[in-house]
Amino acid sequence: LLLQILASCLWLGRSEVVTSFESSCPQFFFRETPPNEALEPENPAWICQLYKNQYYYATLYDRNRRIPVYSAYIYQPGPGTRPKTWLIEPQLMGPTYPKTMEKEWTLLNYFSVSLEQLSKSQAILQDYKNLTGLNRGHLNPSGHHADFSSRTATFTLTNIVPQNEKLNGGAWNNYEQQTMMRRTQGCNTTYVVVGAVPGNNYIAKGRVNKPSYLWSSACCEVDTNHRKAWGVIAENDKNEVQLLTLGELEDMLTQLYGRDQVYLFDRDCPRE
């Protein structure tokens, strides 16, 4: 245990799988304040999502269920092509591996990693093959980013959940593309935390959890003295998104998780 603590201290702030968001990539959270511990899974990994030597967003990952709990980012939509390459997170295997996301192929061919070793630490491409009625649903969507590198960084399996394909291409997509654009009118900076509530079903022979709900929350700074906030939630087997206040979403997540009161943003974000 002491060796593990020493190893994690040596990698603090340098590696992509970090010991806390506050010390490594706080810039993706309003007032540098991540959600409180009420959402934390039994076996968490804090990932500062690194691509080409730059952090693009933060993800709390559930190692046991092999899905993200949430991803946090700043909303900066822009035009551009959608990436096609899927990446994975080498650091979930241990701190000696590259701290930037890589292709599965690169790890298997250049780092002498076996597919079994890789699959122990996270979801792999094979887990998402031959899905019926589900597809790879981004938490942090590529369309909310302004350039190709930041969009590519969202194409990691640590930012993906098995999502109902009708919801993903329908009401959820409508929220991501249209409602967000309307709601962020007049915002200088919009901080987003988007997540998935674990469910009772799994894909890939029990390896990857299928969330019961998907949710998203936003805190927008209009100017120094004015902020607005909102949230949405969707059941993962219905093509329907419910628009809520931030306070309503936090209360709903508190009920769904059945633990302490959930707080997604610093208290200066309006809950009403």
PDB file of C-alpha atoms in Angstrom:
ATOM      1  CA  LEU A   1       0.000   0.000   0.000  1.00  0.00           C
ATOM      2  CA  LEU A   2       2.830   2.384   0.921  1.00  0.00           C
ATOM      3  CA  LEU A   3       4.489   1.696  -2.436  1.00  0.00           C
ATOM      4  CA  GLN A   4       1.190   2.382  -4.207  1.00  0.00           C
ATOM      5  CA  ILE A   5       0.844   5.713  -2.379  1.00  0.00           C
ATOM      6  CA  LEU A   6       4.445   6.631  -3.231  1.00  0.00           C
ATOM      7  CA  ALA A   7       3.905   5.692  -6.871  1.00  0.00           C
ATOM      8  CA  SER A   8       0.748   7.778  -7.112  1.00  0.00           C
ATOM      9  CA  CYS A   9       2.544  10.743  -5.532  1.00  0.00           C
ATOM     10  CA  LEU A  10       5.360  10.494  -8.071  1.00  0.00           C
ATOM     11  CA  TRP A  11       2.846  10.664 -10.903  1.00  0.00           C
ATOM     12  CA  LEU A  12       0.689  13.392  -9.366  1.00  0.00           C
ATOM     13  CA  GLY A  13      -0.054  16.169 -11.844  1.00  0.00           C
ATOM     14  CA  ARG A  14       1.976  14.544 -14.617  1.00  0.00           C
ATOM     15  CA  SER A  15      -0.026  11.504 -15.532  1.00  0.00           C
ATOM     16  CA  GLU A  16      -3.402  11.393 -17.112  1.00  0.00           C
ATOM     17  CA  VAL A  17      -4.990   9.143 -14.498  1.00  0.00           C
ATOM     18  CA  VAL A  18      -4.633  11.486 -11.531  1.00  0.00           C
ATOM     19  CA  THR A  19      -5.391  11.525  -7.818  1.00  0.00           C
ATOM     20  CA  SER A  20      -7.700  14.546  -7.971  1.00  0.00           C
ATOM     21  CA  PHE A  21      -9.150  16.937 -10.523  1.00  0.00           C
ATOM     22  CA  GLU A  22      -8.482  19.928  -8.242  1.00  0.00           C
ATOM     23  CA  SER A  23      -4.715  19.390  -8.416  1.00  0.00           C
ATOM     24  CA  SER A  24      -4.427  18.373 -12.081  1.00  0.00           C
ATOM     25  CA  CYS A  25      -7.139  19.741 -14.393  1.00  0.00           C
ATOM     26  CA  PRO A  26      -9.459  22.014 -12.374  1.00  0.00           C
ATOM     27  CA  GLN A  27     -10.045  24.345 -15.342  1.00  0.00           C
ATOM     28  CA  PHE A  28     -12.963  22.244 -16.647  1.00  0.00           C
ATOM     29  CA  PHE A  29     -15.105  22.927 -13.573  1.00  0.00           C
ATOM     30  CA  PHE A  30     -16.916  26.129 -12.601  1.00  0.00           C
ATOM     31  CA  ARG A  31     -14.885  27.801  -9.831  1.00  0.00           C
ATOM     32  CA  GLU A  32     -12.514  24.801 -10.140  1.00  0.00           C
ATOM     33  CA  THR A  33     -15.015  22.757  -8.106  1.00  0.00           C
ATOM     34  CA  PRO A  34     -15.827  19.201  -9.334  1.00  0.00           C
ATOM     35  CA  PRO A  35     -19.076  17.447  -8.339  1.00  0.00           C
ATOM     36  CA  ASN A  36     -19.069  16.184  -4.758  1.00  0.00           C
ATOM     37  CA  GLU A  37     -18.346  12.603  -3.716  1.00  0.00           C
ATOM     38  CA  ALA A  38     -22.003  11.468  -3.856  1.00  0.00           C
ATOM     39  CA  LEU A  39     -21.482  10.162  -7.431  1.00  0.00           C
ATOM     40  CA  GLU A  40     -18.185   8.368  -6.829  1.00  0.00           C
ATOM     41  CA  PRO A  41     -18.184   4.659  -7.694  1.00  0.00           C
ATOM     42  CA  GLU A  42     -16.547   1.926  -5.641  1.00  0.00           C
ATOM     43  CA  ASN A  43     -13.469   1.779  -7.882  1.00  0.00           C
ATOM     44  CA  PRO A  44     -12.981   5.234  -9.455  1.00  0.00           C
ATOM     45  CA  ALA A  45     -10.337   6.626 -11.804  1.00  0.00           C
ATOM     46  CA  TRP A  46      -9.914  10.375 -12.241  1.00  0.00           C
ATOM     47  CA  ILE A  47      -8.840  11.043 -15.827  1.00  0.00           C
ATOM     48  CA  CYS A  48      -7.593  14.364 -17.166  1.00  0.00           C
ATOM     49  CA  GLN A  49      -8.231  13.575 -20.822  1.00  0.00           C
ATOM     50  CA  LEU A  50      -4.910  14.181 -22.562  1.00  0.00           C
ATOM     51  CA  TYR A  51      -4.425  14.190 -26.323  1.00  0.00           C
ATOM     52  CA  LYS A  52      -1.332  15.500 -28.147  1.00  0.00           C
ATOM     53  CA  ASN A  53       0.046  16.848 -24.885  1.00  0.00           C
ATOM     54  CA  GLN A  54      -3.012  18.945 -24.044  1.00  0.00           C
ATOM     55  CA  TYR A  55      -5.847  18.436 -21.562  1.00  0.00           C
ATOM     56  CA  TYR A  56      -9.284  18.747 -23.161  1.00  0.00           C
ATOM     57  CA  TYR A  57     -11.737  17.663 -20.447  1.00  0.00           C
ATOM     58  CA  ALA A  58     -12.043  15.584 -17.274  1.00  0.00           C
ATOM     59  CA  THR A  59     -13.723  12.183 -16.786  1.00  0.00           C
ATOM     60  CA  LEU A  60     -14.552  10.276 -13.624  1.00  0.00           C
ATOM     61  CA  TYR A  61     -14.396   6.629 -14.716  1.00  0.00           C
ATOM     62  CA  ASP A  62     -15.978   3.595 -13.063  1.00  0.00           C
ATOM     63  CA  ARG A  63     -13.357   0.842 -13.402  1.00  0.00           C
ATOM     64  CA  ASN A  64     -15.710  -1.934 -12.279  1.00  0.00           C
ATOM     65  CA  ARG A  65     -18.589  -1.104 -14.637  1.00  0.00           C
ATOM     66  CA  ARG A  66     -16.237   0.109 -17.411  1.00  0.00           C
ATOM     67  CA  ILE A  67     -18.225   3.273 -18.105  1.00  0.00           C
ATOM     68  CA  PRO A  68     -17.681   6.946 -17.248  1.00  0.00           C
ATOM     69  CA  VAL A  69     -19.615   8.380 -14.307  1.00  0.00           C
ATOM     70  CA  TYR A  70     -19.369  11.850 -15.826  1.00  0.00           C
ATOM     71  CA  SER A  71     -17.297  13.994 -18.172  1.00  0.00           C
ATOM     72  CA  ALA A  72     -16.758  17.726 -17.550  1.00  0.00           C
ATOM     73  CA  TYR A  73     -15.818  20.247 -20.217  1.00  0.00           C
ATOM     74  CA  ILE A  74     -16.256  23.815 -21.445  1.00  0.00           C
ATOM     75  CA  TYR A  75     -18.824  24.235 -24.221  1.00  0.00           C
ATOM     76  CA  GLN A  76     -17.087  25.636 -27.324  1.00  0.00           C
ATOM     77  CA  PRO A  77     -18.960  24.368 -30.387  1.00  0.00           C
ATOM     78  CA  GLY A  78     -17.519  24.785 -33.855  1.00  0.00           C
ATOM     79  CA  PRO A  79     -17.922  23.395 -37.370  1.00  0.00           C
ATOM     80  CA  GLY A  80     -15.757  20.589 -38.673  1.00  0.00           C
ATOM     81  CA  THR A  81     -15.542  16.941 -39.554  1.00  0.00           C
ATOM     82  CA  ARG A  82     -16.383  14.177 -37.113  1.00  0.00           C
ATOM     83  CA  PRO A  83     -13.374  11.971 -36.184  1.00  0.00           C
ATOM     84  CA  LYS A  84     -13.533   8.257 -36.992  1.00  0.00           C
ATOM     85  CA  THR A  85     -10.749   6.788 -34.867  1.00  0.00           C
ATOM     86  CA  TRP A  86     -11.518   5.378 -31.403  1.00  0.00           C
ATOM     87  CA  LEU A  87      -8.948   5.684 -28.618  1.00  0.00           C
ATOM     88  CA  ILE A  88      -8.434   4.093 -25.214  1.00  0.00           C
ATOM     89  CA  GLU A  89      -6.697   5.078 -21.966  1.00  0.00           C
ATOM     90  CA  PRO A  90      -3.284   3.383 -21.426  1.00  0.00           C
ATOM     91  CA  GLN A  91      -2.883   4.807 -17.918  1.00  0.00           C
ATOM     92  CA  LEU A  92      -5.789   2.734 -16.620  1.00  0.00           C
ATOM     93  CA  MET A  93      -3.390  -0.229 -16.833  1.00  0.00           C
ATOM     94  CA  GLY A  94      -0.807   1.581 -14.701  1.00  0.00           C
ATOM     95  CA  PRO A  95       1.387   4.703 -14.514  1.00  0.00           C
ATOM     96  CA  THR A  96       4.214   3.227 -16.610  1.00  0.00           C
ATOM     97  CA  TYR A  97       2.083   3.373 -19.776  1.00  0.00           C
ATOM     98  CA  PRO A  98       1.716   6.481 -22.003  1.00  0.00           C
ATOM     99  CA  LYS A  99      -0.215   9.267 -20.351  1.00  0.00           C
ATOM    100  CA  THR A 100      -1.950  10.287 -23.565  1.00  0.00           C
ATOM    101  CA  MET A 101      -4.878   8.383 -25.091  1.00  0.00           C
ATOM    102  CA  GLU A 102      -3.843   5.930 -27.807  1.00  0.00           C
ATOM    103  CA  LYS A 103      -5.333   3.586 -30.385  1.00  0.00           C
ATOM    104  CA  GLU A 104      -5.831   0.005 -29.211  1.00  0.00           C
ATOM    105  CA  TRP A 105      -3.706  -1.101 -32.183  1.00  0.00           C
ATOM    106  CA  THR A 106      -0.756   1.070 -31.066  1.00  0.00           C
ATOM    107  CA  LEU A 107      -0.729  -0.433 -27.569  1.00  0.00           C
ATOM    108  CA  LEU A 108      -1.030  -3.998 -28.827  1.00  0.00           C
ATOM    109  CA  ASN A 109       1.731  -3.577 -31.424  1.00  0.00           C
ATOM    110  CA  TYR A 110       4.223  -1.170 -29.866  1.00  0.00           C
ATOM    111  CA  PHE A 111       3.876  -1.609 -26.108  1.00  0.00           C
ATOM    112  CA  SER A 112       3.624  -5.411 -25.872  1.00  0.00           C
ATOM    113  CA  VAL A 113       0.222  -5.177 -24.233  1.00  0.00           C
ATOM    114  CA  SER A 114      -2.155  -8.131 -24.598  1.00  0.00           C
ATOM    115  CA  LEU A 115      -5.845  -7.599 -25.348  1.00  0.00           C
ATOM    116  CA  GLU A 116      -6.629  -9.436 -22.105  1.00  0.00           C
ATOM    117  CA  GLN A 117      -4.469  -7.008 -20.122  1.00  0.00           C
ATOM    118  CA  LEU A 118      -6.112  -4.046 -21.820  1.00  0.00           C
ATOM    119  CA  SER A 119      -9.633  -5.378 -21.354  1.00  0.00           C
ATOM    120  CA  LYS A 120      -9.106  -5.856 -17.600  1.00  0.00           C
ATOM    121  CA  SER A 121      -8.655  -2.117 -17.134  1.00  0.00           C
ATOM    122  CA  GLN A 122     -11.415  -0.693 -19.362  1.00  0.00           C
ATOM    123  CA  ALA A 123     -13.921  -1.196 -22.166  1.00  0.00           C
ATOM    124  CA  ILE A 124     -12.379  -2.128 -25.515  1.00  0.00           C
ATOM    125  CA  LEU A 125     -13.665  -1.929 -29.108  1.00  0.00           C
ATOM    126  CA  GLN A 126     -14.784  -5.570 -29.058  1.00  0.00           C
ATOM    127  CA  ASP A 127     -17.256  -4.767 -26.242  1.00  0.00           C
ATOM    128  CA  TYR A 128     -19.214  -2.449 -28.534  1.00  0.00           C
ATOM    129  CA  LYS A 129     -19.411  -4.806 -31.548  1.00  0.00           C
ATOM    130  CA  ASN A 130     -22.728  -6.316 -32.688  1.00  0.00           C
ATOM    131  CA  LEU A 131     -24.956  -4.211 -30.446  1.00  0.00           C
ATOM    132  CA  THR A 132     -28.722  -4.377 -30.913  1.00  0.00           C
ATOM    133  CA  GLY A 133     -30.708  -1.199 -30.271  1.00  0.00           C
ATOM    134  CA  LEU A 134     -27.704   0.454 -28.637  1.00  0.00           C
ATOM    135  CA  ASN A 135     -24.722   2.388 -29.869  1.00  0.00           C
ATOM    136  CA  ARG A 136     -21.639   4.192 -28.576  1.00  0.00           C
ATOM    137  CA  GLY A 137     -23.048   7.243 -26.852  1.00  0.00           C
ATOM    138  CA  HIS A 138     -20.647  10.096 -26.104  1.00  0.00           C
ATOM    139  CA  LEU A 139     -21.016  11.830 -22.777  1.00  0.00           C
ATOM    140  CA  ASN A 140     -18.857  14.758 -23.908  1.00  0.00           C
ATOM    141  CA  PRO A 141     -19.976  15.158 -27.557  1.00  0.00           C
ATOM    142  CA  SER A 142     -17.483  15.968 -30.291  1.00  0.00           C
ATOM    143  CA  GLY A 143     -19.816  18.659 -31.684  1.00  0.00           C
ATOM    144  CA  HIS A 144     -19.329  20.764 -28.546  1.00  0.00           C
ATOM    145  CA  HIS A 145     -15.678  21.409 -29.459  1.00  0.00           C
ATOM    146  CA  ALA A 146     -14.080  23.888 -31.794  1.00  0.00           C
ATOM    147  CA  ASP A 147     -11.192  22.086 -33.497  1.00  0.00           C
ATOM    148  CA  PHE A 148     -10.205  18.652 -34.753  1.00  0.00           C
ATOM    149  CA  SER A 149      -7.863  17.783 -31.863  1.00  0.00           C
ATOM    150  CA  SER A 150     -10.464  18.571 -29.202  1.00  0.00           C
ATOM    151  CA  ARG A 151     -13.106  16.624 -31.107  1.00  0.00           C
ATOM    152  CA  THR A 152     -10.730  13.659 -31.533  1.00  0.00           C
ATOM    153  CA  ALA A 153     -10.136  13.672 -27.763  1.00  0.00           C
ATOM    154  CA  THR A 154     -13.833  12.892 -27.208  1.00  0.00           C
ATOM    155  CA  PHE A 155     -13.461   9.663 -29.222  1.00  0.00           C
ATOM    156  CA  THR A 156     -12.109   7.634 -26.332  1.00  0.00           C
ATOM    157  CA  LEU A 157     -13.983   4.655 -24.895  1.00  0.00           C
ATOM    158  CA  THR A 158     -13.598   6.224 -21.433  1.00  0.00           C
ATOM    159  CA  ASN A 159     -16.107   8.897 -22.612  1.00  0.00           C
ATOM    160  CA  ILE A 160     -18.623   6.378 -24.023  1.00  0.00           C
ATOM    161  CA  VAL A 161     -21.621   4.449 -22.678  1.00  0.00           C
ATOM    162  CA  PRO A 162     -24.021   1.961 -24.311  1.00  0.00           C
ATOM    163  CA  GLN A 163     -26.842   4.345 -25.240  1.00  0.00           C
ATOM    164  CA  ASN A 164     -30.255   3.621 -26.732  1.00  0.00           C
ATOM    165  CA  GLU A 165     -29.751   4.341 -30.437  1.00  0.00           C
ATOM    166  CA  LYS A 166     -33.111   6.116 -30.852  1.00  0.00           C
ATOM    167  CA  LEU A 167     -32.345   8.399 -27.910  1.00  0.00           C
ATOM    168  CA  ASN A 168     -28.768   9.008 -29.076  1.00  0.00           C
ATOM    169  CA  GLY A 169     -29.867   9.984 -32.591  1.00  0.00           C
ATOM    170  CA  GLY A 170     -33.127  11.618 -31.492  1.00  0.00           C
ATOM    171  CA  ALA A 171     -34.062  13.615 -28.402  1.00  0.00           C
ATOM    172  CA  TRP A 172     -30.548  13.530 -26.886  1.00  0.00           C
ATOM    173  CA  ASN A 173     -28.971  14.732 -30.120  1.00  0.00           C
ATOM    174  CA  ASN A 174     -31.624  17.448 -30.322  1.00  0.00           C
ATOM    175  CA  TYR A 175     -30.669  18.626 -26.822  1.00  0.00           C
ATOM    176  CA  GLU A 176     -26.923  18.583 -27.613  1.00  0.00           C
ATOM    177  CA  GLN A 177     -27.220  20.416 -30.920  1.00  0.00           C
ATOM    178  CA  GLN A 178     -30.241  22.718 -30.648  1.00  0.00           C
ATOM    179  CA  THR A 179     -31.302  23.255 -27.046  1.00  0.00           C
ATOM    180  CA  MET A 180     -27.705  23.882 -25.927  1.00  0.00           C
ATOM    181  CA  MET A 181     -27.219  26.488 -28.631  1.00  0.00           C
ATOM    182  CA  ARG A 182     -30.404  28.311 -27.595  1.00  0.00           C
ATOM    183  CA  ARG A 183     -29.738  28.075 -23.868  1.00  0.00           C
ATOM    184  CA  THR A 184     -26.144  29.335 -24.114  1.00  0.00           C
ATOM    185  CA  GLN A 185     -27.097  32.570 -25.903  1.00  0.00           C
ATOM    186  CA  GLY A 186     -25.400  35.440 -24.047  1.00  0.00           C
ATOM    187  CA  CYS A 187     -23.049  33.142 -22.110  1.00  0.00           C
ATOM    188  CA  ASN A 188     -19.358  34.033 -21.888  1.00  0.00           C
ATOM    189  CA  THR A 189     -18.308  30.617 -20.540  1.00  0.00           C
ATOM    190  CA  THR A 190     -20.489  27.530 -20.158  1.00  0.00           C
ATOM    191  CA  TYR A 191     -19.270  24.697 -17.924  1.00  0.00           C
ATOM    192  CA  VAL A 192     -20.875  21.318 -18.597  1.00  0.00           C
ATOM    193  CA  VAL A 193     -20.986  18.118 -16.544  1.00  0.00           C
ATOM    194  CA  VAL A 194     -22.685  15.208 -18.322  1.00  0.00           C
ATOM    195  CA  GLY A 195     -23.088  11.754 -16.840  1.00  0.00           C
ATOM    196  CA  ALA A 196     -24.662   8.316 -16.719  1.00  0.00           C
ATOM    197  CA  VAL A 197     -26.460   6.570 -13.864  1.00  0.00           C
ATOM    198  CA  PRO A 198     -25.477   2.870 -13.735  1.00  0.00           C
ATOM    199  CA  GLY A 199     -28.236   0.368 -14.515  1.00  0.00           C
ATOM    200  CA  ASN A 200     -28.863  -3.321 -13.833  1.00  0.00           C
ATOM    201  CA  ASN A 201     -28.069  -4.551 -17.351  1.00  0.00           C
ATOM    202  CA  TYR A 202     -24.743  -5.196 -19.059  1.00  0.00           C
ATOM    203  CA  ILE A 203     -23.397  -5.723 -22.573  1.00  0.00           C
ATOM    204  CA  ALA A 204     -20.341  -7.702 -23.696  1.00  0.00           C
ATOM    205  CA  LYS A 205     -21.049 -10.734 -21.485  1.00  0.00           C
ATOM    206  CA  GLY A 206     -21.387  -8.658 -18.338  1.00  0.00           C
ATOM    207  CA  ARG A 207     -18.326  -6.506 -18.917  1.00  0.00           C
ATOM    208  CA  VAL A 208     -19.842  -3.079 -19.642  1.00  0.00           C
ATOM    209  CA  ASN A 209     -22.756  -1.558 -17.753  1.00  0.00           C
ATOM    210  CA  LYS A 210     -25.751  -0.188 -19.642  1.00  0.00           C
ATOM    211  CA  PRO A 211     -26.768   3.024 -17.819  1.00  0.00           C
ATOM    212  CA  SER A 212     -30.353   3.431 -16.658  1.00  0.00           C
ATOM    213  CA  TYR A 213     -30.305   7.218 -17.202  1.00  0.00           C
ATOM    214  CA  LEU A 214     -28.204   9.835 -18.975  1.00  0.00           C
ATOM    215  CA  TRP A 215     -28.072  13.391 -17.699  1.00  0.00           C
ATOM    216  CA  SER A 216     -26.407  16.687 -18.488  1.00  0.00           C
ATOM    217  CA  SER A 217     -25.983  19.919 -16.545  1.00  0.00           C
ATOM    218  CA  ALA A 218     -24.687  23.360 -17.448  1.00  0.00           C
ATOM    219  CA  CYS A 219     -23.559  26.436 -15.525  1.00  0.00           C
ATOM    220  CA  CYS A 220     -23.229  29.532 -17.706  1.00  0.00           C
ATOM    221  CA  GLU A 221     -21.423  32.714 -16.759  1.00  0.00           C
ATOM    222  CA  VAL A 222     -23.213  35.625 -18.421  1.00  0.00           C
ATOM    223  CA  ASP A 223     -20.911  38.173 -16.764  1.00  0.00           C
ATOM    224  CA  THR A 224     -19.130  38.653 -13.433  1.00  0.00           C
ATOM    225  CA  ASN A 225     -22.379  38.969 -11.471  1.00  0.00           C
ATOM    226  CA  HIS A 226     -24.859  36.883 -13.461  1.00  0.00           C
ATOM    227  CA  ARG A 227     -25.097  33.153 -14.011  1.00  0.00           C
ATOM    228  CA  LYS A 228     -27.741  30.738 -15.230  1.00  0.00           C
ATOM    229  CA  ALA A 229     -27.918  26.959 -14.960  1.00  0.00           C
ATOM    230  CA  TRP A 230     -30.061  24.046 -16.078  1.00  0.00           C
ATOM    231  CA  GLY A 231     -30.096  20.286 -16.387  1.00  0.00           C
ATOM    232  CA  VAL A 232     -31.675  17.453 -18.378  1.00  0.00           C
ATOM    233  CA  ILE A 233     -32.233  13.769 -17.769  1.00  0.00           C
ATOM    234  CA  ALA A 234     -33.315  10.893 -20.026  1.00  0.00           C
ATOM    235  CA  GLU A 235     -34.183   7.270 -19.373  1.00  0.00           C
ATOM    236  CA  ASN A 236     -31.880   5.118 -21.473  1.00  0.00           C
ATOM    237  CA  ASP A 237     -34.715   3.153 -23.061  1.00  0.00           C
ATOM    238  CA  LYS A 238     -36.936   6.090 -24.122  1.00  0.00           C
ATOM    239  CA  ASN A 239     -36.441   8.740 -26.787  1.00  0.00           C
ATOM    240  CA  GLU A 240     -37.339  11.564 -24.414  1.00  0.00           C
ATOM    241  CA  VAL A 241     -35.350  14.282 -22.610  1.00  0.00           C
ATOM    242  CA  GLN A 242     -36.707  16.090 -19.560  1.00  0.00           C
ATOM    243  CA  LEU A 243     -35.572  19.705 -19.032  1.00  0.00           C
ATOM    244  CA  LEU A 244     -34.983  20.610 -15.353  1.00  0.00           C
ATOM    245  CA  THR A 245     -33.531  23.266 -13.105  1.00  0.00           C
ATOM    246  CA  LEU A 246     -30.069  22.438 -11.765  1.00  0.00           C
ATOM    247  CA  GLY A 247     -31.586  21.899  -8.313  1.00  0.00           C
ATOM    248  CA  GLU A 248     -34.197  19.471  -9.684  1.00  0.00           C
ATOM    249  CA  LEU A 249     -31.523  17.455 -11.494  1.00  0.00           C
ATOM    250  CA  GLU A 250     -29.316  17.271  -8.386  1.00  0.00           C
ATOM    251  CA  ASP A 251     -32.299  16.104  -6.298  1.00  0.00           C
ATOM    252  CA  MET A 252     -33.220  13.482  -8.881  1.00  0.00           C
ATOM    253  CA  LEU A 253     -29.641  12.157  -8.994  1.00  0.00           C
ATOM    254  CA  THR A 254     -29.601  12.092  -5.186  1.00  0.00           C
ATOM    255  CA  GLN A 255     -32.672   9.818  -5.260  1.00  0.00           C
ATOM    256  CA  LEU A 256     -31.300   7.614  -8.054  1.00  0.00           C
ATOM    257  CA  TYR A 257     -27.927   7.089  -6.341  1.00  0.00           C
ATOM    258  CA  GLY A 258     -29.478   6.830  -2.859  1.00  0.00           C
ATOM    259  CA  ARG A 259     -26.478   8.334  -1.082  1.00  0.00           C
ATOM    260  CA  ASP A 260     -25.619  11.881   0.017  1.00  0.00           C
ATOM    261  CA  GLN A 261     -27.085  14.983  -1.625  1.00  0.00           C
ATOM    262  CA  VAL A 262     -25.533  15.441  -5.074  1.00  0.00           C
ATOM    263  CA  TYR A 263     -23.908  18.780  -5.929  1.00  0.00           C
ATOM    264  CA  LEU A 264     -22.721  19.113  -9.530  1.00  0.00           C
ATOM    265  CA  PHE A 265     -21.392  22.687  -9.386  1.00  0.00           C
ATOM    266  CA  ASP A 266     -20.093  25.246  -6.928  1.00  0.00           C
ATOM    267  CA  ARG A 267     -22.883  26.844  -4.850  1.00  0.00           C
ATOM    268  CA  ASP A 268     -22.733  30.063  -6.924  1.00  0.00           C
ATOM    269  CA  CYS A 269     -24.551  28.305  -9.769  1.00  0.00           C
ATOM    270  CA  PRO A 270     -28.299  29.017  -9.409  1.00  0.00           C
ATOM    271  CA  ARG A 271     -30.348  25.961  -8.419  1.00  0.00           C
ATOM    272  CA  GLU A 272     -33.770  27.473  -9.265  1.00  0.00           C
TER     273      GLU A 272
END
